[in-house]
Amino acid sequence: MVAREDLRANRNRRIVNLVKFYRKGKWIAFVSLLYLALFASPLSSLPISIEESQNYRDIGKYFEYTIPKNPEAGLNEILREDTLWRQNAKSVILFPRSQHPVWIKITLIHYGNLPHTYFLHLSNPVVDVFELHTEINGKWKTVWSGEQILQRNKPIYSHISAFPITLSPNESKTVYLKIKSDNPIFSFVSIYNARTFIAYSKKQDIFFAAYFGAGFMMFMFSLFLAHTLRYKKFFYFFFYLATILLLNTYSTGFIQYIEFGNSNTWKNYLFPITILVTSIFGLLFTLEFLEIKQTYPKLNRFTNGYILLLILSNLMIFVLELRNFIQLSILLVIFPILIAIVISILTLYKSKKKLEVLLFLLAFGSILIGACINTFTVQGLLKPYHFASYSLPLGSALEVFFLSLALVLRVSDYRKSIEEKQELDLQLKIAQKLQNGLLPKKRSHALQYPLGFRYSPATDIGGDFVEIIVKENEIGLFLCDVSGHGIPAAMIASMTKVTLEIWNEILDKPVLAAEKIRKSLLSSLSGHFLSAFFVYLNPKESILRIANAGHLPLLHIDRNGIITTYTSYGRAINEHIQSDMIEKTFPLPTEGTLILFTDGVIEARNIHTGELFGEERFYSLIQSLAKEGPQKLCDTVVSEIEKFQHTKRSDDDITILALSLNPNIEN
């Protein structure tokens, strides 16, 4: 140890003299001492000259390294004369395949008139353990990364590892740095003077505080959108943004502030998992936001397959060494960015919302550029200055900004659609009120005859309409079926109800009333048509009078199940063709049940086989119910149709009206 210290002292004196002779212009002495400094010393590297006036210096290419075979090697073993030191080839520390701790040796010489504290600064994207050994007054002092650095009794917070080194004028000092990492090692090594380092630390604090503050605001905004709108794309964006922010705590060094327990190992395991999870939610968000399931089904299946691969890749953490797992994660994360860019480019040609897709493309283009610059920087191809140092967080910040703009546009579209839906819902409520007004008032009898009725619309608003008019000795039954569904059909049915007041005045003349109703509706049909059936009953005179406007016949079923149909000629009411209805009068049966129904009854369809309910099945059903009351008959028919369909929703409105001619039958 003494011999080595003498060698170091002799070499340092030669270097100081070398600089002095060089400044005085004594070239012969300069060349001689240069030879001695380079070849006569067992220590191969020259000191790195630093001055207080020099704010910053990148020193990655000026240090030597060694990787001892013994991973537990300490400083005493490293200081042995037979230790083999190699010159670093790049401007960064990059030993991705080394699983043993790496030792680095740096010799510094300070030119100045006063002692000065410099800061050895190491920028690394993941959590490593740095151990600095410095000789002070003949004793070695050890400092570990993560310890608080004090300047004028105030702490300097840095998100990355930094070590203070104090040098006297013309003093040279060799420091040894041990890097113990479970990750591929890549770090920038720089020397700052005190003033520059403090300013640099403060700028970093301000920059990253603003970055994470804005990120947190976007995080809360995305959470609000996800909770309010309940669309999957917003939930995916929320989780994607959360993982992006977590990932950038590594690239910015903020992860150093998060402490759980006494070990940082969990941080190193969380790093690659976060990379993979970010990729998963990024792709899920891409698929949902760009809506490519219908447009590019093959690309959608391929992307879902890659998402499954990323999910399964997380299980590799139990198989691979952490170092290899991190390398695998970094490799796999390249493809999701490229996939998102390809999908957005393809969607740009077909999507009607060009601006949203363009913003999406700019977002993932920004993160791709930032990731590329970051990769080139950590590989030593670019110097870690300005934008290069912050390329990844800046790229992700631009990505989140562009995605937020795209989401704002999408939210604006959703807001318009929600407003339109609310307006439509309001119209539907009004139409439903109209529809409810069209239905006959709840009644069990017409005169002394039991009455039954069931109505099952195909949608919330239907086009079927029933009216029951009861006078002193007369009954009028009216059933119509307006073409189509929804609000237009309901409006026409509502107008039909108003015009039906004409029939109330001439109840015994259904054809005359039907013709007047047709004329009053002509200007309002707007391409629609309606079929209708008018039934006039006069029990006192035993009269059954009908008028048919293109509707299904009136059925009569006696107590023995024999069915009789009553119908007459007439076309459906429309604005182009005359109805030419013919009125017919029949004797009113003394018993049995009269049944009016719409075509939704016999055209009900089995959702599995497509088979129709049909007239034959309907007739057989009502024959089995011949002795039942009219309301039970109606209820059973609708129930059997729903069973046949395997659903309560039909393709068409289902309406059935029954009137029993047996006054004493139980309804």
XYZ file of C-alpha atoms in Angstrom:
667
model
C 0.000 0.000 0.000
C 2.894 2.390 0.788
C 4.607 1.684 -2.520
C 1.405 2.373 -4.368
C 0.875 5.658 -2.530
C 4.430 6.720 -3.405
C 3.812 5.900 -7.053
C 0.638 7.926 -7.021
C 2.352 10.886 -5.348
C 5.298 10.796 -7.809
C 2.948 10.614 -10.755
C 0.831 13.478 -9.458
C 3.940 15.656 -8.995
C 4.997 14.877 -12.575
C 1.564 15.844 -13.857
C 1.550 19.132 -11.938
C 4.998 19.967 -13.274
C 3.868 18.938 -16.754
C 1.058 21.451 -16.668
C 3.338 24.188 -15.308
C 6.005 23.586 -17.991
C 3.335 23.510 -20.660
C 1.972 26.873 -19.503
C 5.488 28.372 -19.480
C 6.207 27.103 -22.979
C 9.063 24.772 -22.016
C 8.326 22.215 -24.739
C 11.314 19.892 -24.151
C 10.397 19.424 -20.523
C 6.769 19.085 -21.508
C 7.448 16.247 -23.971
C 9.713 14.466 -21.490
C 7.251 14.626 -18.676
C 4.436 13.610 -21.015
C 6.391 10.432 -21.834
C 6.969 9.736 -18.153
C 3.323 10.379 -17.339
C 2.105 8.042 -20.042
C 4.598 5.186 -19.944
C 6.685 5.349 -16.789
C 3.766 5.092 -14.375
C 2.029 1.845 -13.446
C -1.225 3.789 -13.359
C -2.284 4.122 -16.979
C -4.854 6.931 -16.966
C -4.228 10.651 -16.685
C -6.166 12.769 -14.179
C -9.244 14.594 -15.404
C -8.559 18.286 -15.003
C -11.455 20.343 -13.660
C -11.785 23.994 -12.775
C -14.276 25.883 -10.696
C -15.144 28.062 -13.672
C -16.066 24.973 -15.692
C -19.764 24.378 -15.036
C -20.137 20.883 -16.410
C -18.035 18.151 -17.903
C -19.013 14.786 -19.303
C -16.340 12.327 -18.170
C -17.714 8.982 -19.354
C -14.746 8.332 -21.664
C -12.112 9.175 -19.054
C -12.573 6.504 -16.422
C -11.297 2.956 -16.122
C -13.255 -0.060 -14.994
C -12.734 -3.576 -13.698
C -15.114 -6.452 -13.047
C -13.610 -8.695 -10.319
C -14.287 -12.392 -10.449
C -15.244 -12.298 -6.815
C -18.592 -10.448 -6.566
C -17.928 -9.762 -2.885
C -14.580 -8.101 -3.558
C -13.950 -5.090 -1.346
C -11.831 -1.970 -1.741
C -8.652 -3.636 -0.403
C -8.827 -6.264 -3.124
C -9.489 -3.656 -5.810
C -6.419 -1.647 -4.725
C -4.092 -4.584 -5.366
C -1.317 -4.015 -7.901
C -2.454 -6.923 -10.078
C -5.947 -5.506 -10.601
C -6.563 -5.216 -14.332
C -8.101 -1.877 -15.262
C -9.588 -1.244 -18.713
C -10.325 2.019 -20.414
C -14.039 2.693 -20.890
C -14.881 2.715 -24.595
C -18.098 4.756 -24.504
C -19.323 7.952 -22.920
C -21.713 6.003 -20.700
C -21.389 3.130 -18.244
C -22.768 0.239 -20.261
C -22.184 -3.345 -19.119
C -25.501 -5.114 -19.788
C -24.079 -8.646 -19.529
C -22.148 -8.183 -16.321
C -23.841 -9.820 -13.363
C -21.007 -8.937 -10.946
C -20.498 -5.488 -9.445
C -18.528 -3.108 -11.662
C -15.736 -0.997 -10.149
C -14.885 2.334 -11.736
C -11.751 4.413 -11.103
C -11.671 8.164 -11.768
C -8.711 10.482 -11.058
C -9.526 14.189 -10.722
C -7.213 17.212 -10.448
C -8.466 20.638 -9.475
C -6.895 23.864 -10.822
C -7.914 26.813 -8.777
C -6.825 29.098 -6.004
C -9.310 27.878 -3.385
C -10.653 24.511 -2.298
C -13.880 23.600 -4.068
C -16.527 20.898 -3.784
C -17.448 19.219 -7.034
C -20.314 16.798 -7.565
C -19.842 13.480 -9.273
C -23.193 12.951 -10.924
C -24.557 9.618 -12.205
C -27.756 9.540 -14.207
C -29.360 6.116 -14.390
C -32.904 5.178 -15.492
C -33.416 2.470 -12.892
C -32.555 1.919 -9.250
C -28.936 0.941 -8.720
C -26.723 0.997 -5.642
C -23.643 3.207 -5.950
C -20.824 3.035 -3.426
C -18.150 5.762 -3.595
C -14.754 5.354 -1.880
C -12.696 8.516 -1.372
C -9.397 8.933 0.467
C -9.393 11.822 2.952
C -6.328 12.488 5.135
C -4.984 9.012 4.513
C -8.257 7.276 5.423
C -10.848 5.861 3.072
C -14.371 7.187 3.416
C -17.380 5.376 1.922
C -20.575 7.091 0.778
C -23.646 5.285 -0.592
C -26.205 6.546 -3.080
C -29.459 7.748 -1.568
C -27.746 9.555 1.305
C -28.708 13.164 1.767
C -26.313 15.742 0.347
C -25.917 18.928 2.359
C -24.859 22.315 1.070
C -24.601 25.091 3.676
C -26.576 22.900 6.068
C -29.452 22.691 3.591
C -30.301 19.457 1.787
C -29.931 19.290 -1.979
C -32.522 16.921 -3.318
C -31.504 15.166 -6.490
C -33.508 12.447 -8.157
C -30.365 10.721 -9.268
C -27.162 9.703 -7.526
C -24.627 12.452 -6.805
C -21.521 12.448 -4.617
C -19.654 15.518 -3.267
C -15.867 15.508 -3.789
C -13.802 18.310 -2.206
C -10.435 19.174 -3.824
C -7.710 21.609 -2.777
C -5.832 23.741 -5.357
C -3.685 21.555 -7.649
C -4.747 18.488 -5.684
C -5.429 15.256 -7.538
C -7.618 12.557 -6.068
C -8.555 9.084 -7.240
C -12.027 7.853 -6.324
C -13.385 4.340 -6.689
C -17.017 3.738 -7.491
C -18.718 0.381 -7.013
C -21.940 -0.194 -8.939
C -24.083 -3.079 -7.763
C -27.052 -3.519 -10.051
C -29.632 -6.136 -10.858
C -30.277 -4.228 -14.081
C -28.331 -3.706 -17.262
C -25.969 -0.923 -16.248
C -26.090 2.290 -18.224
C -25.386 5.636 -16.642
C -24.049 9.040 -17.639
C -21.104 10.238 -15.555
C -20.622 13.979 -15.159
C -18.763 16.474 -12.971
C -20.480 19.700 -11.874
C -19.147 22.592 -9.888
C -21.205 23.375 -6.789
C -23.129 26.334 -8.171
C -24.079 24.588 -11.396
C -25.128 21.420 -9.597
C -27.402 23.298 -7.198
C -28.989 25.164 -10.123
C -29.302 21.913 -12.051
C -30.959 20.193 -9.093
C -33.439 23.030 -8.649
C -34.280 23.060 -12.369
C -34.897 19.353 -12.228
C -37.161 19.747 -9.219
C -39.167 22.485 -10.950
C -39.347 20.622 -14.260
C -40.400 17.315 -12.804
C -42.742 18.883 -10.264
C -44.520 20.577 -13.175
C -44.437 17.352 -15.162
C -45.890 15.171 -12.442
C -48.314 17.921 -11.368
C -49.718 18.088 -14.901
C -49.657 14.298 -15.063
C -51.625 14.058 -11.827
C -54.207 16.533 -13.152
C -54.579 14.434 -16.300
C -54.780 11.350 -14.099
C -57.714 12.843 -12.167
C -59.323 14.077 -15.400
C -59.131 10.616 -16.955
C -60.555 9.110 -13.751
C -63.446 11.575 -13.934
C -64.095 10.699 -17.589
C -63.957 6.977 -16.877
C -66.360 7.305 -13.936
C -68.760 9.697 -15.695
C -68.972 8.313 -19.230
C -68.398 4.626 -18.413
C -66.821 3.903 -21.804
C -64.099 1.253 -21.900
C -61.717 3.510 -23.813
C -61.663 5.995 -20.938
C -60.948 3.275 -18.386
C -58.086 2.036 -20.566
C -56.729 5.583 -20.883
C -56.916 6.004 -17.109
C -54.851 2.860 -16.472
C -52.485 3.678 -19.346
C -51.816 7.149 -17.953
C -51.316 5.723 -14.452
C -48.680 3.261 -15.701
C -47.001 5.955 -17.842
C -46.612 8.166 -14.763
C -45.259 5.239 -12.752
C -42.788 4.410 -15.526
C -41.555 7.998 -15.628
C -40.798 7.928 -11.918
C -37.952 5.652 -13.014
C -36.748 7.716 -15.973
C -36.774 10.892 -13.851
C -35.424 9.312 -10.673
C -38.500 10.168 -8.592
C -38.745 6.507 -7.688
C -35.856 7.186 -5.294
C -38.289 9.101 -3.076
C -40.610 6.104 -2.666
C -39.562 3.853 0.187
C -41.139 0.642 1.465
C -39.067 -1.312 3.928
C -35.280 -1.442 3.904
C -34.798 -2.867 0.414
C -35.050 -1.312 -3.038
C -35.193 -4.671 -4.800
C -38.949 -4.392 -5.362
C -38.339 -1.244 -7.424
C -36.154 -3.159 -9.844
C -38.807 -5.865 -10.234
C -41.577 -3.303 -10.644
C -39.721 -1.539 -13.465
C -40.078 -4.229 -16.201
C -43.575 -5.169 -15.031
C -44.621 -1.532 -15.413
C -43.180 -1.489 -18.937
C -45.263 -4.510 -19.955
C -48.455 -3.302 -18.242
C -48.078 0.111 -19.924
C -47.831 -1.639 -23.288
C -50.929 -3.731 -22.553
C -53.143 -0.782 -21.633
C -51.681 1.299 -24.472
C -52.769 -1.320 -27.021
C -56.178 -1.823 -25.398
C -56.736 1.932 -25.486
C -55.634 2.020 -29.138
C -58.101 -0.683 -30.169
C -60.983 0.981 -28.336
C -60.228 4.573 -29.295
C -59.650 3.910 -33.001
C -62.489 1.345 -33.119
C -60.753 -1.023 -35.517
C -62.702 -4.159 -34.575
C -65.020 -3.752 -37.536
C -62.667 -1.912 -39.873
C -59.600 -4.169 -39.605
C -60.679 -7.460 -37.973
C -57.415 -9.263 -38.811
C -55.296 -6.461 -37.351
C -57.574 -6.454 -34.311
C -57.009 -10.180 -33.780
C -53.243 -9.779 -34.246
C -53.119 -6.959 -31.691
C -55.179 -8.941 -29.190
C -52.773 -11.826 -29.689
C -49.824 -9.557 -28.932
C -51.620 -8.277 -25.829
C -51.970 -11.889 -24.682
C -48.238 -12.373 -25.313
C -47.442 -9.340 -23.141
C -49.661 -10.673 -20.355
C -47.932 -14.053 -20.477
C -44.523 -12.330 -20.605
C -45.065 -11.125 -17.040
C -44.820 -14.748 -15.954
C -41.248 -14.850 -17.289
C -40.153 -12.972 -14.189
C -40.305 -16.339 -12.407
C -38.072 -17.940 -15.057
C -35.559 -15.334 -16.223
C -32.982 -13.436 -14.229
C -34.099 -9.894 -13.499
C -31.441 -8.476 -15.825
C -32.674 -10.591 -18.756
C -36.315 -9.916 -17.884
C -35.699 -6.164 -18.086
C -34.008 -6.562 -21.456
C -36.960 -8.658 -22.691
C -39.435 -6.014 -21.502
C -37.530 -3.191 -23.219
C -37.480 -5.245 -26.434
C -41.204 -6.066 -26.299
C -42.249 -2.460 -25.635
C -40.969 -1.314 -29.052
C -43.632 -3.240 -30.957
C -46.745 -1.806 -29.209
C -45.635 1.702 -30.167
C -45.133 0.618 -33.784
C -48.463 -1.245 -33.801
C -50.290 1.841 -32.485
C -48.672 4.008 -35.176
C -49.545 1.531 -37.951
C -53.154 1.260 -36.731
C -53.543 5.049 -36.551
C -52.074 5.498 -40.074
C -54.463 2.894 -41.503
C -57.412 4.371 -39.621
C -56.560 7.857 -40.859
C -57.580 6.881 -44.393
C -60.976 5.452 -43.423
C -62.043 7.387 -40.361
C -64.378 10.346 -40.688
C -62.855 11.886 -37.568
C -59.504 12.748 -39.147
C -58.371 15.229 -36.490
C -58.788 12.768 -33.615
C -56.834 10.072 -35.453
C -54.147 12.581 -36.469
C -53.711 13.637 -32.826
C -53.501 9.972 -31.860
C -50.789 9.453 -34.477
C -48.854 12.494 -33.215
C -49.155 11.148 -29.640
C -47.543 7.797 -30.329
C -45.094 9.399 -32.749
C -43.940 11.633 -29.885
C -43.361 8.748 -27.499
C -41.559 6.803 -30.241
C -39.206 9.730 -30.942
C -38.626 10.267 -27.221
C -37.895 6.569 -26.698
C -35.481 6.517 -29.660
C -33.574 9.575 -28.452
C -33.435 8.113 -24.945
C -32.088 4.840 -26.340
C -29.418 6.617 -28.390
C -28.462 8.666 -25.334
C -28.075 5.758 -22.931
C -26.096 3.922 -25.591
C -23.677 6.839 -25.717
C -24.529 7.881 -29.272
C -25.946 11.213 -28.066
C -24.663 13.366 -25.247
C -27.034 13.787 -22.302
C -27.642 17.489 -22.888
C -30.913 19.382 -22.694
C -33.647 17.529 -24.601
C -31.698 14.271 -24.776
C -31.683 13.992 -20.978
C -35.436 14.502 -20.776
C -36.432 12.842 -24.061
C -38.516 10.071 -22.514
C -40.575 12.174 -20.067
C -40.961 14.938 -22.670
C -42.033 12.398 -25.280
C -44.587 10.911 -22.900
C -45.751 14.417 -21.899
C -46.395 15.262 -25.563
C -48.100 11.915 -25.977
C -50.450 12.562 -23.071
C -51.088 16.105 -24.356
C -52.076 14.946 -27.844
C -54.129 12.055 -26.463
C -55.900 14.477 -24.132
C -56.798 16.720 -27.074
C -58.094 13.696 -28.968
C -60.131 12.666 -25.934
C -61.525 16.189 -25.571
C -62.773 15.975 -29.172
C -64.190 12.535 -28.504
C -65.862 13.778 -25.300
C -67.341 16.657 -27.314
C -68.811 14.125 -29.741
C -70.146 12.076 -26.852
C -71.634 15.189 -25.299
C -73.455 15.964 -28.549
C -74.666 12.389 -28.800
C -75.754 12.463 -25.135
C -77.639 15.713 -25.728
C -79.259 14.207 -28.815
C -80.110 11.086 -26.827
C -81.576 13.179 -24.014
C -83.663 15.079 -26.532
C -84.744 11.789 -28.097
C -85.546 10.376 -24.656
C -87.697 13.411 -23.977
C -89.500 12.880 -27.263
C -89.910 9.196 -26.404
C -91.436 10.065 -23.036
C -93.891 12.391 -24.758
C -94.643 9.730 -27.343
C -95.091 7.126 -24.601
C -97.615 9.400 -22.934
C -99.400 9.665 -26.259
C -99.190 5.897 -26.622
C -100.647 5.344 -23.161
C -103.458 7.696 -24.067
C -104.230 5.569 -27.105
C -104.747 2.432 -25.072
C -108.299 1.753 -23.889
C -109.083 2.714 -20.351
C -108.860 -0.198 -17.975
C -112.259 -1.853 -18.019
C -113.483 -5.389 -17.550
C -116.849 -5.061 -19.338
C -118.537 -3.307 -22.261
C -122.193 -3.005 -21.315
C -122.781 -6.359 -19.626
C -120.242 -8.275 -21.741
C -116.798 -9.297 -20.312
C -113.872 -7.689 -22.098
C -110.173 -8.658 -22.447
C -107.177 -6.813 -23.918
C -103.380 -7.241 -24.188
C -100.823 -5.060 -25.949
C -97.101 -5.873 -26.317
C -95.143 -3.299 -28.390
C -92.055 -4.324 -30.394
C -90.270 -1.175 -29.187
C -90.911 1.304 -26.402
C -93.418 2.972 -28.676
C -95.692 1.006 -30.992
C -98.112 1.731 -33.804
C -101.124 -0.388 -32.766
C -104.200 1.365 -31.497
C -107.419 0.103 -29.882
C -110.596 2.035 -29.158
C -113.757 0.824 -27.377
C -116.861 2.998 -27.624
C -119.820 2.161 -25.422
C -123.224 3.813 -25.738
C -126.552 2.962 -24.157
C -127.311 -0.078 -26.347
C -124.358 -0.040 -28.743
C -120.714 -1.066 -28.724
C -118.014 0.022 -31.152
C -114.715 -1.900 -31.371
C -111.869 -0.410 -33.376
C -108.394 -1.876 -33.967
C -105.743 -0.428 -36.266
C -102.110 -1.207 -37.092
C -99.945 1.678 -38.335
C -96.973 0.672 -40.470
C -93.587 1.027 -38.805
C -92.717 1.659 -35.170
C -91.568 4.443 -32.918
C -92.551 8.078 -32.795
C -93.953 8.465 -36.383
C -96.252 5.459 -35.971
C -97.359 6.677 -32.542
C -98.108 10.146 -33.910
C -100.251 8.738 -36.715
C -102.058 6.484 -34.257
C -102.644 9.513 -32.022
C -104.117 11.488 -34.924
C -106.292 8.488 -35.775
C -107.684 8.554 -32.245
C -108.609 12.218 -32.660
C -110.349 11.640 -35.992
C -112.130 8.615 -34.543
C -114.462 11.061 -32.809
C -116.279 11.121 -36.167
C -117.319 7.487 -35.698
C -118.648 8.219 -32.234
C -121.371 10.302 -33.886
C -122.289 7.709 -36.528
C -121.448 4.460 -34.730
C -123.879 2.348 -36.779
C -122.246 3.444 -40.051
C -118.634 2.209 -39.871
C -117.869 2.529 -43.611
C -118.971 6.152 -43.739
C -116.915 6.888 -40.630
C -113.907 5.044 -42.072
C -114.019 7.073 -45.281
C -114.178 10.376 -43.379
C -111.301 9.263 -41.169
C -109.229 8.327 -44.235
C -109.753 11.771 -45.796
C -108.788 13.581 -42.601
C -105.539 11.553 -42.319
C -104.350 11.828 -45.952
C -102.145 14.887 -45.428
C -100.498 13.380 -42.336
C -99.613 9.835 -43.421
C -96.276 10.840 -45.062
C -95.822 7.479 -46.764
C -97.219 5.441 -43.890
C -100.401 3.387 -44.114
C -102.664 1.759 -41.615
C -104.934 -1.257 -41.614
C -108.047 -1.057 -39.488
C -111.136 -3.009 -38.513
C -114.443 -1.415 -37.427
C -116.974 -3.524 -35.478
C -120.465 -2.292 -34.575
C -122.503 -4.336 -32.084
C -126.152 -3.844 -31.196
C -127.109 -6.633 -28.773
C -130.686 -5.398 -28.500
C -131.277 -5.770 -32.235
C -128.721 -8.662 -32.607
C -126.730 -6.731 -35.231
C -123.039 -7.277 -36.041
C -121.825 -4.759 -38.620
C -118.211 -4.568 -39.856
C -115.941 -2.525 -42.130
C -112.448 -3.753 -42.963
C -109.590 -1.565 -44.215
C -107.052 -4.206 -45.236
C -106.945 -5.853 -41.799
C -107.103 -9.437 -40.576
C -110.626 -10.800 -40.094
C -112.720 -10.705 -36.950
C -112.870 -14.154 -35.326
C -115.741 -15.711 -33.439
C -115.133 -18.844 -31.400
C -118.044 -20.613 -29.771
C -117.944 -22.642 -26.564
C -117.191 -25.792 -28.545
C -114.125 -24.288 -30.196
C -115.628 -23.742 -33.660
C -114.101 -20.677 -35.333
C -116.028 -18.383 -37.684
C -114.389 -15.496 -39.550
C -116.099 -12.197 -40.391
C -114.530 -9.912 -42.975
C -115.342 -7.606 -45.876
C -113.512 -6.089 -48.790
C -111.397 -2.988 -48.287
C -107.864 -1.723 -48.805
C -105.552 -0.318 -46.182
C -105.841 3.427 -45.580
C -103.092 5.318 -47.432
C -102.641 8.557 -49.304
C -102.472 7.126 -52.833
C -105.222 4.496 -53.288
C -108.932 4.562 -52.434
C -109.921 2.116 -49.728
C -113.217 1.102 -51.439
C -114.459 -0.481 -48.222
C -117.670 -2.490 -48.234
C -119.839 -2.622 -45.169
C -121.368 -5.961 -44.136
C -124.043 -6.803 -41.582
C -124.415 -10.162 -39.830
C -126.626 -11.575 -37.093
C -124.899 -11.195 -33.750
C -124.043 -14.607 -32.256
C -125.755 -15.338 -28.954
C -122.669 -16.803 -27.247
C -118.953 -17.331 -27.719
C -116.130 -14.782 -27.993
C -115.292 -12.159 -30.617
C -111.531 -11.686 -31.205
C -109.669 -8.858 -32.973
C -105.888 -9.107 -33.387
C -103.002 -7.624 -35.358
C -100.582 -9.462 -37.631
C -97.905 -9.347 -34.911
C -99.705 -12.302 -33.323
C -99.346 -14.746 -36.212
C -96.033 -13.311 -37.489
C -94.184 -13.729 -34.190
C -90.900 -15.520 -34.942
C -88.793 -18.041 -33.031
C -85.400 -16.340 -32.549
C -83.526 -19.649 -32.868
C -85.235 -21.323 -35.829
C -86.919 -18.373 -37.572
C -90.239 -20.254 -37.584
C -93.445 -18.165 -37.523
C -96.143 -18.636 -34.887
C -98.693 -18.854 -37.718
C -102.469 -18.942 -38.039
C -102.753 -22.689 -37.451
C -100.932 -22.553 -34.106
C -102.932 -19.457 -33.122
C -106.279 -21.019 -34.010
C -105.410 -24.207 -32.128
C -104.450 -22.139 -29.085
C -107.699 -20.113 -28.939
C -109.726 -23.295 -29.516
C -108.169 -24.718 -26.359
C -109.257 -21.526 -24.565
C -112.822 -21.465 -25.924
C -114.452 -21.764 -22.503
C -112.133 -19.265 -20.784
C -112.889 -15.637 -20.068
C -111.690 -13.036 -22.615
C -108.941 -11.567 -20.406
C -107.464 -14.986 -19.628
C -107.612 -15.808 -23.333
C -105.635 -12.651 -24.207
C -103.083 -13.203 -21.433
C -102.502 -16.833 -22.415
C -102.065 -15.985 -26.111
C -99.386 -13.350 -25.369
C -97.640 -15.630 -22.862
C -97.505 -18.534 -25.347
C -96.154 -16.247 -28.063
C -93.336 -15.074 -25.778
C -92.467 -18.680 -24.955
C -92.450 -19.528 -28.644
C -90.204 -16.569 -29.460
C -87.889 -17.161 -26.451
C -88.028 -13.419 -25.850
C -90.495 -10.772 -24.728
C -89.583 -8.494 -27.637
C -91.178 -9.190 -31.011
C -90.449 -7.990 -34.509
C -93.880 -6.346 -34.606
C -96.430 -5.030 -32.137
C -98.734 -7.687 -30.696
C -102.331 -6.636 -29.911
C -105.337 -8.810 -29.139
C -108.851 -7.728 -28.092
C -111.570 -10.170 -27.010
C -115.251 -9.618 -26.138
C -117.314 -12.444 -24.649
C -120.977 -12.641 -25.659
C -121.709 -14.657 -22.510
C -122.519 -12.074 -19.820
C -122.173 -14.570 -16.992
C -118.742 -15.964 -17.893
C -115.959 -15.327 -15.360
C -113.344 -12.979 -16.821
